[in-house]
Amino acid sequence: MKILFLNGPNLNLLGKRQPEIYGSLTLSEIEDKVRARSAQLAVEIDFHQSNSEGELVDLIHHAKGSFDVIVLNAAAYTHTSIALRDAIAAVGIPTIEIHLSNIHAREEFRHQSMIAGVCRGQIAGFGAQSYLLGLEAAVNING
Ligand code: DQA
């Protein structure tokens, strides 16, 4: 099984960026944790971050035929991007929405996710653990 982890804008700043909300781990430290767990689970992963909406759309398109599941922290694009929603729907790869913070306990504009309706489910509020929960959900996507 191959799982694609995609990370949206500003997540490259994790570790320094509002640690009281997003925690003190860098994205690369989170990636290390995901890689360690995926080795135990014997699944292959790819891990990317982009600040560009179009690049994320391209990565979703290119995932078709190569990946079985996408685990997506679309960051701020979660709340705005019809393009990401359409890309997920277009490729038809089961996608799991994840967030470090509990978006429902924050500002009202974060309560709405443009992508939730085309994702299998949403994991939010567990910090770096959301990535590991996303991995577990991906591995078990077919029951
Ligand atoms: C986030 C939540 C979003 O609202 C925010 O724009 C982010 C990160 C999270 O992981 O908690 O950049 O997706």
mmCIF file of N, CA and C and ligand atoms in Angstrom, residues 9 11 17 22 73 75-76 79 99-101 103 106 110, ligand 1:
data_model
loop_
_atom_site.group_PDB
_atom_site.id
_atom_site.type_symbol
_atom_site.label_atom_id
_atom_site.label_comp_id
_atom_site.label_asym_id
_atom_site.label_seq_id
_atom_site.Cartn_x
_atom_site.Cartn_y
_atom_site.Cartn_z
ATOM 1 N N PRO A 9 -0.142 25.260 2.931
ATOM 2 C CA PRO A 9 0.635 26.467 3.192
ATOM 3 C C PRO A 9 0.962 26.700 4.673
ATOM 4 N N LEU A 11 2.795 25.229 6.657
ATOM 5 C CA LEU A 11 3.167 24.089 7.502
ATOM 6 C C LEU A 11 4.679 23.864 7.481
ATOM 7 N N ARG A 17 6.029 28.268 14.295
ATOM 8 C CA ARG A 17 4.757 28.945 14.030
ATOM 9 C C ARG A 17 3.739 28.667 15.140
ATOM 10 N N TYR A 22 0.032 24.889 17.327
ATOM 11 C CA TYR A 22 0.426 23.809 16.419
ATOM 12 C C TYR A 22 1.502 22.872 16.989
ATOM 13 N N ASN A 73 -3.335 17.466 4.988
ATOM 14 C CA ASN A 73 -3.524 18.652 5.835
ATOM 15 C C ASN A 73 -3.447 19.837 4.876
ATOM 16 N N ALA A 75 -4.244 22.765 5.390
ATOM 17 C CA ALA A 75 -4.003 24.026 6.118
ATOM 18 C C ALA A 75 -5.069 25.056 5.731
ATOM 19 N N ALA A 76 -4.672 26.298 5.451
ATOM 20 C CA ALA A 76 -5.676 27.350 5.208
ATOM 21 C C ALA A 76 -6.523 27.077 3.963
ATOM 22 N N HIS A 79 -10.203 25.811 4.071
ATOM 23 C CA HIS A 79 -11.373 26.671 4.277
ATOM 24 C C HIS A 79 -11.770 27.461 3.027
ATOM 25 N N HIS A 99 -5.895 17.699 10.630
ATOM 26 C CA HIS A 99 -5.444 18.996 11.157
ATOM 27 C C HIS A 99 -4.777 18.780 12.502
ATOM 28 N N LEU A 100 -3.747 19.566 12.755
ATOM 29 C CA LEU A 100 -3.107 19.530 14.068
ATOM 30 C C LEU A 100 -4.052 20.064 15.135
ATOM 31 N N SER A 101 -4.653 21.214 14.840
ATOM 32 C CA SER A 101 -5.530 21.874 15.813
ATOM 33 C C SER A 101 -6.973 21.420 15.593
ATOM 34 N N ILE A 103 -10.051 22.504 14.489
ATOM 35 C CA ILE A 103 -10.550 23.663 13.719
ATOM 36 C C ILE A 103 -11.952 24.079 14.184
ATOM 37 N N ARG A 106 -11.960 26.741 17.058
ATOM 38 C CA ARG A 106 -11.219 27.973 16.780
ATOM 39 C C ARG A 106 -12.132 29.010 16.115
ATOM 40 N N ARG A 110 -12.777 28.930 10.451
ATOM 41 C CA ARG A 110 -12.092 27.625 10.332
ATOM 42 C C ARG A 110 -13.058 26.450 10.504
HETATM 43 C C1 DQA B 1 -4.454 23.604 10.241
HETATM 44 C C2 DQA B 1 -5.690 24.419 10.624
HETATM 45 C C3 DQA B 1 -5.974 25.502 9.592
HETATM 46 O O1 DQA B 1 -7.105 26.259 9.981
HETATM 47 C C4 DQA B 1 -4.787 26.441 9.481
HETATM 48 O O2 DQA B 1 -5.014 27.387 8.456
HETATM 49 C C5 DQA B 1 -3.493 25.748 9.296
HETATM 50 C C6 DQA B 1 -3.239 24.478 9.986
HETATM 51 C C7 DQA B 1 -4.062 22.582 11.335
HETATM 52 O O3 DQA B 1 -3.317 21.661 11.034
HETATM 53 O O4 DQA B 1 -4.467 22.746 12.498
HETATM 54 O O5 DQA B 1 -2.588 26.255 8.647
HETATM 55 O O6 DQA B 1 -4.767 22.851 9.061
#
